[in-house]
CSV table of C-alpha atoms and ligand atoms in Angstrom, one decimal:
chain,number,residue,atom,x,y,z
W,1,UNK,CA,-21.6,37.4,5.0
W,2,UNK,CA,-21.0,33.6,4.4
W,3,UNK,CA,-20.0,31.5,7.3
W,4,UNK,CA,-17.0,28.8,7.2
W,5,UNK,CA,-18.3,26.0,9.7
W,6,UNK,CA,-15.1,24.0,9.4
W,7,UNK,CA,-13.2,21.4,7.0
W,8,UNK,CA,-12.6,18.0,6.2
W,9,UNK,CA,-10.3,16.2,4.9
W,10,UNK,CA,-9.6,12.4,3.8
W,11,UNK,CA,-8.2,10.1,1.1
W,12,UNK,CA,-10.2,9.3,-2.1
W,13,UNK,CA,-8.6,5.7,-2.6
W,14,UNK,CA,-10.8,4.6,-5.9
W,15,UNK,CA,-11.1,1.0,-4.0
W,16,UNK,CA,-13.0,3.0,-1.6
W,17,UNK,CA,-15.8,3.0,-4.7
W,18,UNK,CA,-16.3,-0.4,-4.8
W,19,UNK,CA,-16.2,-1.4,-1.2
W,20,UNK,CA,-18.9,0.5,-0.8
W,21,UNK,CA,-21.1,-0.9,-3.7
W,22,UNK,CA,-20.2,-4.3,-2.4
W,23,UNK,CA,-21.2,-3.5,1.2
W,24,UNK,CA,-18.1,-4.2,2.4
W,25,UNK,CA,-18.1,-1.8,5.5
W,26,UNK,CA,-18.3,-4.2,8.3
W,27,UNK,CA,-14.8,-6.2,6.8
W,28,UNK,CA,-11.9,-6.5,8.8
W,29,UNK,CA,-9.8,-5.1,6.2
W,30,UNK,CA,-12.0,-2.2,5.7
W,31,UNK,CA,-13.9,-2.1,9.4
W,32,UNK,CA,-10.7,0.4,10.8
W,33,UNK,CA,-11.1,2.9,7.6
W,34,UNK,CA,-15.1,3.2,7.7
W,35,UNK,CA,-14.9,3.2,11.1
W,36,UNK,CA,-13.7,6.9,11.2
W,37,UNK,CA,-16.8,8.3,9.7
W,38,UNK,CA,-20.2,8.0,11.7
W,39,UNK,CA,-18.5,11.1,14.2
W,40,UNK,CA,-17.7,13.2,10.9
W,41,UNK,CA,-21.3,13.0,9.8
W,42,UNK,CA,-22.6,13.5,13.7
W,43,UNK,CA,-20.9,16.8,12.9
W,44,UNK,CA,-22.1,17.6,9.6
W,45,UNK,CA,-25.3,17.2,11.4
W,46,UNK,CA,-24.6,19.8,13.9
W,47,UNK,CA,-22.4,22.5,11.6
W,48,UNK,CA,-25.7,22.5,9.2
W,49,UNK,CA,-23.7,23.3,5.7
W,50,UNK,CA,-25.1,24.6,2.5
W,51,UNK,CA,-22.6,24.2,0.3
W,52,UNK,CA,-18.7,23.0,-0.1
W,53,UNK,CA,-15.9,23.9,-1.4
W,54,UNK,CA,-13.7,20.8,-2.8
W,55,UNK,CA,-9.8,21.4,-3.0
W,56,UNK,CA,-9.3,18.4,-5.1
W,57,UNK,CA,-6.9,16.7,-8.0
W,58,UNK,CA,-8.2,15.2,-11.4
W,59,UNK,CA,-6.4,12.3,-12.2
W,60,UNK,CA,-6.6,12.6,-15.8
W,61,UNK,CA,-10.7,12.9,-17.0
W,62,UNK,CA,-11.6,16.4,-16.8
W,63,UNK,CA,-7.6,17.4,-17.4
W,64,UNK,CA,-5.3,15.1,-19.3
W,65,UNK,CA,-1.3,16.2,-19.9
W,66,UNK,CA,-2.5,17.9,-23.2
W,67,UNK,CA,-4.4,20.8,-20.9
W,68,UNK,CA,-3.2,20.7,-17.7
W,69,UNK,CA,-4.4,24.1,-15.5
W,70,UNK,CA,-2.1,24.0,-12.5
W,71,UNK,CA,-5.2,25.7,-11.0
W,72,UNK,CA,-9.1,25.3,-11.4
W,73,UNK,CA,-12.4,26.3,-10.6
W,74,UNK,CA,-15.8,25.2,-11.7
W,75,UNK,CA,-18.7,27.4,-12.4
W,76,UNK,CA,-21.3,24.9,-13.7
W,77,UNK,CA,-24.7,24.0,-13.1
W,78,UNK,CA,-24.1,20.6,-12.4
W,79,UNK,CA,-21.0,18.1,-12.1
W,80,UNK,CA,-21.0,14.8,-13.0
W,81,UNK,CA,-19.7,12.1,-12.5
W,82,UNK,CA,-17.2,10.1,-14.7
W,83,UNK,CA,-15.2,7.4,-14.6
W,84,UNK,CA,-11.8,8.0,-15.5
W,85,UNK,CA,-11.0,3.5,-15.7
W,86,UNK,CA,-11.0,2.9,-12.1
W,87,UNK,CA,-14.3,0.7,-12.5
W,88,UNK,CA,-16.0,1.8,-9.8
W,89,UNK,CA,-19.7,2.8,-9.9
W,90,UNK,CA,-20.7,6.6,-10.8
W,91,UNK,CA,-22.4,8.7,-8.4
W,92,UNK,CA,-25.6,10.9,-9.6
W,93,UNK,CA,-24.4,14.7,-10.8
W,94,UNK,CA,-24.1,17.4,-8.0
W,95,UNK,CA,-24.9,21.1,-8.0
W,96,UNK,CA,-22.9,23.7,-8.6
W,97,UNK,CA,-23.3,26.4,-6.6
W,98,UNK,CA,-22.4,29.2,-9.6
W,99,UNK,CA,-23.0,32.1,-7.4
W,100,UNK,CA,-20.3,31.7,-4.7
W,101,UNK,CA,-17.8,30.0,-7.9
W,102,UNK,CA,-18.3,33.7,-9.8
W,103,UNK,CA,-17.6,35.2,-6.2
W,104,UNK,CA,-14.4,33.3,-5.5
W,105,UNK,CA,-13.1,34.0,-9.4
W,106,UNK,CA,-13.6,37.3,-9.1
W,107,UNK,CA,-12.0,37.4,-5.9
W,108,UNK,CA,-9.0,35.4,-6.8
W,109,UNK,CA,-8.1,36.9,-10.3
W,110,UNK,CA,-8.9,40.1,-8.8
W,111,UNK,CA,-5.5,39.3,-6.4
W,112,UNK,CA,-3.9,38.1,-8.9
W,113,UNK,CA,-4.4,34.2,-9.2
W,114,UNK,CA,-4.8,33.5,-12.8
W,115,UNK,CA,-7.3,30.7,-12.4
W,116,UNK,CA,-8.8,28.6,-15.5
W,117,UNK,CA,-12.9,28.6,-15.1
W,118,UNK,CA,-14.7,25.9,-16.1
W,119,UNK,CA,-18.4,26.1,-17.0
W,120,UNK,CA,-18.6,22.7,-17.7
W,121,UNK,CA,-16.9,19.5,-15.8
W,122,UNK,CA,-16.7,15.9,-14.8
W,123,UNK,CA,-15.6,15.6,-11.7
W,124,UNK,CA,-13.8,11.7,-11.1
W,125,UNK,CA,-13.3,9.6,-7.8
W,126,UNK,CA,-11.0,13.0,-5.6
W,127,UNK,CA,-14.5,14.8,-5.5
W,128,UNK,CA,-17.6,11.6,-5.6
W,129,UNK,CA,-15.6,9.2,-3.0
W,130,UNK,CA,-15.5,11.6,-0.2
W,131,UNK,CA,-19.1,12.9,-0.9
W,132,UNK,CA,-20.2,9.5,-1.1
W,133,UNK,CA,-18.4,9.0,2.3
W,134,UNK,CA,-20.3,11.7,4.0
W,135,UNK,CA,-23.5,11.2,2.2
W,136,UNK,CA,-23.6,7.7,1.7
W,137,UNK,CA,-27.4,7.6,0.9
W,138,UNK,CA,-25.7,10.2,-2.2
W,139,UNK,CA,-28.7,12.6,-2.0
W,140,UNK,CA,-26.3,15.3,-1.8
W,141,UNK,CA,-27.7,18.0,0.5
W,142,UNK,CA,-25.2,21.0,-0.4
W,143,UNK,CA,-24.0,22.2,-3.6
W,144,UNK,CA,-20.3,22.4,-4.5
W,145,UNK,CA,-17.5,24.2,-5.8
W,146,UNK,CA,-15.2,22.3,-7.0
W,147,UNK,CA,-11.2,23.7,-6.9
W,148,UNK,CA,-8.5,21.7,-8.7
W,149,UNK,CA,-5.4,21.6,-8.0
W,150,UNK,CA,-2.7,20.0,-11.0
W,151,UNK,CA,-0.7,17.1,-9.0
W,152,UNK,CA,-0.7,15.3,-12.3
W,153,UNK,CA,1.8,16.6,-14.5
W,154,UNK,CA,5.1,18.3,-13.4
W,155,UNK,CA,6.0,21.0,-12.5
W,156,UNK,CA,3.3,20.8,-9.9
W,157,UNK,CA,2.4,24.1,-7.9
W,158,UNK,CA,4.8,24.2,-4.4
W,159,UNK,CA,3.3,24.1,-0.8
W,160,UNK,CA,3.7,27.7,-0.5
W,161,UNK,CA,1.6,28.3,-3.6
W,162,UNK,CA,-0.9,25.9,-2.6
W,163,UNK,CA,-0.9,27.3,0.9
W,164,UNK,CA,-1.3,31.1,-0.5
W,165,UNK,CA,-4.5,29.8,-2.9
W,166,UNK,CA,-6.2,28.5,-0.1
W,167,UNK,CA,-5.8,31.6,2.0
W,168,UNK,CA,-7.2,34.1,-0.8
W,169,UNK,CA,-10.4,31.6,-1.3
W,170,UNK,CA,-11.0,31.6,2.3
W,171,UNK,CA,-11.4,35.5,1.9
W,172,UNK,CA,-13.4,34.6,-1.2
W,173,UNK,CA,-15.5,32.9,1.0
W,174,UNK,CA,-15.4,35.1,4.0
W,175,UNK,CA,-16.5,37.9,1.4
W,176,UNK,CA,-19.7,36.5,0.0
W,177,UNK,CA,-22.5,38.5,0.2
W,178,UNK,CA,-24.8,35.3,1.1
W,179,UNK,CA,-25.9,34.0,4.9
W,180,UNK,CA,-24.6,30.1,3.2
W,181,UNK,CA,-22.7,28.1,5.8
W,182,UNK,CA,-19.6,26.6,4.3
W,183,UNK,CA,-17.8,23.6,4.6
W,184,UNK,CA,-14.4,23.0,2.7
W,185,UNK,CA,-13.5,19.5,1.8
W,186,UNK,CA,-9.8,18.7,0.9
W,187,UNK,CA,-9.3,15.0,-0.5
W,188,UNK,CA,-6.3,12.9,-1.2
W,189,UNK,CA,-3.4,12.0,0.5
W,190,UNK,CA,-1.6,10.7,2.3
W,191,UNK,CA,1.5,9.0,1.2
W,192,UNK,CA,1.4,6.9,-1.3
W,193,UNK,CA,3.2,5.9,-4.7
W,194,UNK,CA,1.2,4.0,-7.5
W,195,UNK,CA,4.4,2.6,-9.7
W,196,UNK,CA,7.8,2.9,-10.1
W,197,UNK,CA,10.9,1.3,-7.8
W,198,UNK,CA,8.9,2.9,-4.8
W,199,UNK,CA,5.2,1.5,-5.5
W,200,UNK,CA,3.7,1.1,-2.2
W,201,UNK,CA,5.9,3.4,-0.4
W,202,UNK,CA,4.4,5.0,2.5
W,203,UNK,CA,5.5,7.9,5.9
W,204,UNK,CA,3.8,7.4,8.7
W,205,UNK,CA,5.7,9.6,10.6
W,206,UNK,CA,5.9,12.1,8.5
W,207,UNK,CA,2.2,11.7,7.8
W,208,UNK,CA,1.1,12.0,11.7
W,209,UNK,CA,3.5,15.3,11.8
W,210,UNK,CA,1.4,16.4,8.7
W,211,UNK,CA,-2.0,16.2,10.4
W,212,UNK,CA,-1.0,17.6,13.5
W,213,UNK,CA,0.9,20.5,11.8
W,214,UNK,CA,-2.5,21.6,10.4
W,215,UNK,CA,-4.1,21.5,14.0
W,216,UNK,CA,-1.2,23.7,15.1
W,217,UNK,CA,1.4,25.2,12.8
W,218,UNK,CA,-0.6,25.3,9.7
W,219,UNK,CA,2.5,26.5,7.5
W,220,UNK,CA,5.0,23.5,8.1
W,221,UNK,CA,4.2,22.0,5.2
W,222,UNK,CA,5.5,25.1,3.0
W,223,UNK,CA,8.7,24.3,4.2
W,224,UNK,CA,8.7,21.8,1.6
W,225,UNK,CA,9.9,21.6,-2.0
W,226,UNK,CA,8.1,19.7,-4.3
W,227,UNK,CA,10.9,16.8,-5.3
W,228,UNK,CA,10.8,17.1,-1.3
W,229,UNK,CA,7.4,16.3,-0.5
W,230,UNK,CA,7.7,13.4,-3.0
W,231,UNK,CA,10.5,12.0,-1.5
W,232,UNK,CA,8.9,12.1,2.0
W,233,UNK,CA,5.5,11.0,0.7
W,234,UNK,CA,5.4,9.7,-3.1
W,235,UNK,CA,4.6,10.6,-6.4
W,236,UNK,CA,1.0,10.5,-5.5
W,237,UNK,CA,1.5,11.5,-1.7
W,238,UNK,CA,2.3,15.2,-3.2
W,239,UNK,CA,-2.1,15.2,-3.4
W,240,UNK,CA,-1.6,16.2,0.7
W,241,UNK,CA,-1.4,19.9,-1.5
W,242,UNK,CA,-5.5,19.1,-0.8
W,243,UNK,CA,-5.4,19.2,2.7
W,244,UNK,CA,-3.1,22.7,3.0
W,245,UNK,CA,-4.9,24.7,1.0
W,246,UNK,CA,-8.1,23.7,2.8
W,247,UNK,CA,-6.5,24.3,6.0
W,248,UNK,CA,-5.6,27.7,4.6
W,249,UNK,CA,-9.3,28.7,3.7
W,250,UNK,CA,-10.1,27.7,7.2
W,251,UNK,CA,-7.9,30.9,8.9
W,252,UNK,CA,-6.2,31.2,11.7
W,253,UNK,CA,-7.7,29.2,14.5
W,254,UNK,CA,-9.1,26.1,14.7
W,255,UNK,CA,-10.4,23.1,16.6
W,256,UNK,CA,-9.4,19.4,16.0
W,257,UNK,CA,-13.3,17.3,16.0
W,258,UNK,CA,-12.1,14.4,15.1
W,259,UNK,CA,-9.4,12.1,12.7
W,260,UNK,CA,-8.5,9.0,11.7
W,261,UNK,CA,-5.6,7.0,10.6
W,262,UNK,CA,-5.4,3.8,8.6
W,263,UNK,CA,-2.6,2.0,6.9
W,264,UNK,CA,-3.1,0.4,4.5
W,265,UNK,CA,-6.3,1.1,2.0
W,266,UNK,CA,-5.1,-0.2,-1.5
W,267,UNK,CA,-1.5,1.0,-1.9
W,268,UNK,CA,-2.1,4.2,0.2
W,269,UNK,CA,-2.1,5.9,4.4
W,270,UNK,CA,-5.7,7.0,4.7
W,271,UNK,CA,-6.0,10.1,6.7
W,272,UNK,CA,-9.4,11.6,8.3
W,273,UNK,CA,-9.3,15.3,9.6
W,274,UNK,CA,-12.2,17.3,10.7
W,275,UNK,CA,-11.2,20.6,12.1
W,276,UNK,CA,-14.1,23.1,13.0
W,277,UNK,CA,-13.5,27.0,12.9
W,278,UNK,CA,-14.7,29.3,15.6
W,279,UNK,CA,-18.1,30.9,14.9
Z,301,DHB,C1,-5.0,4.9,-5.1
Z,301,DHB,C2,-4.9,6.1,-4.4
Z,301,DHB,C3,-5.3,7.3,-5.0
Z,301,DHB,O1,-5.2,8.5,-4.4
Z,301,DHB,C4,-5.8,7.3,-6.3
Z,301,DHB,O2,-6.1,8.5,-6.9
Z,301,DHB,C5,-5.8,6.1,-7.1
Z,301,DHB,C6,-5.4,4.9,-6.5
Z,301,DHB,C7,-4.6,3.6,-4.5
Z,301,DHB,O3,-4.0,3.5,-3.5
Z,301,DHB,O4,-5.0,2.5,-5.1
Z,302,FE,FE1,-5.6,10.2,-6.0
């Protein structure tokens, strides 16, 4: 059966994108944010995966507020990249790993997630940046599945919901007839608001109790109503749906490797979470 080495999660700012393209690492602006990555790719190194599994949110290129899934899966070939006006360069196409997608559908309708499947998809800066942020030579050494989740257009699916997805794809994985080690990626967060009376708002308390809440008390977050979690964190905060339902693939126990915390990157609080499951 397929193995779950552990999960990460981070922000997916777009400016991200171009830092990198300008080689802007090293800045003092961007120095604490990079900073938190060379021990996350140490451990890649050691946890050896084949393939990951990407809880993410379009922003409006695959899915715009005509068709809006409030859940998604790909089953393609191949992803690629586009970009959805951020202006920040594209990323060569990634895998798809179509077997373990097929699994996980089955899995899910089969308990009663009605799920859209998607055998073609462009996948925009929630799934490239945080690639391109473990594999910055972007020579991609797994495959992917890619798992959207709607934060786009209300009504948005609650923390519960999100939670409960997470949990049933994480006996997806557990499930696979395949000896593929697994790593889950959640990206977005944390708080943050684009526009409005707000733009530029930002928790960091509630943040911090966020990240340690998925060390410890994985389910806090479900406590939480939507207009809730976008008062406490913004309109675009409400993407921290990423990181539960990849906490909730990852099961019971856990093991904090490593995180981060930066504010500010653009208009948002970037968090970094590595958590590694028991073996
Ligand atoms: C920003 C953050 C995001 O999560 C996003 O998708 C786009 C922009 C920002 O802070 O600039
Ligand atoms: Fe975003």
């Amino acid at each position: 059966m397929a193995h779950i080495v552990g999960g990460i999660a981070t922000s997916h700012v777009p400016a991200i994108g171009r830092a990198t393209a300008q080689k802007l690492q090293g800045d003092a602006y961007w120095k604490p944010f990079f900073d938190g990555f060379p021990p996350v790719r140490r451990w890649i190194d050691s946890v050896r995966p084949d393939v990951a599994v990407v809880f993410y949110n379009d922003h409006g290129l695959n899915f715009f507020l005509d068709k809006m899934p409030t859940f998604a899966i790909g089953a393609a070939p191949c992803y690629t990249n586009a970009d959805e006006g951020w202006g920040i360069p594209q990323v060569p196409a990634i895998a798809g790993e179509q077997a373990l997608s097929w699994h996980i559908i089955e899995s899910l309708i089969g308990e009663e997630f009605d799920l859209t499947t998607c055998q073609e998809m462009n996948v925009d800066h929630a799934v490239t940046l945080p690639m391109a942020l473990l594999w910055p030579d972007q020579n991609w050494p797994v495959k992917i599945v890619p798992v959207c989740i709607n934060t786009v257009q209300f009504p948005l699916p609650s923390a519960k919901r999100c939670f409960a997805l997470g949990e049933a794809v994480g006996r997806a994985i557990r499930s696979w007839g395949s000896h593929q080690r697994v790593l889950l990626l959640g990206s977005g967060g944390l708080s943050h608001q684009l526009d409005g009376e707000r733009a530029g708002f930002i928790n960091k308390s509630f943040d911090l109790a966020f990240m340690e809440s998925l060390v410890h008390d994985p389910r806090w977050a479900t406590q939480f109503d939507t207009t809730q979690l976008v008062e406490k964190t913004g309109t675009q905060g409400v993407e921290l749906l990423m990181w539960l339902a990849m906490r909730a693939a990852l099961g019971d126990k856990v093991e904090r490797v490593h995180s981060n915390y930066h504010i500010p990157i653009s208009n948002t609080a970037t968090g970094l979470l590595v958590l590694s499951s028991p073996a």
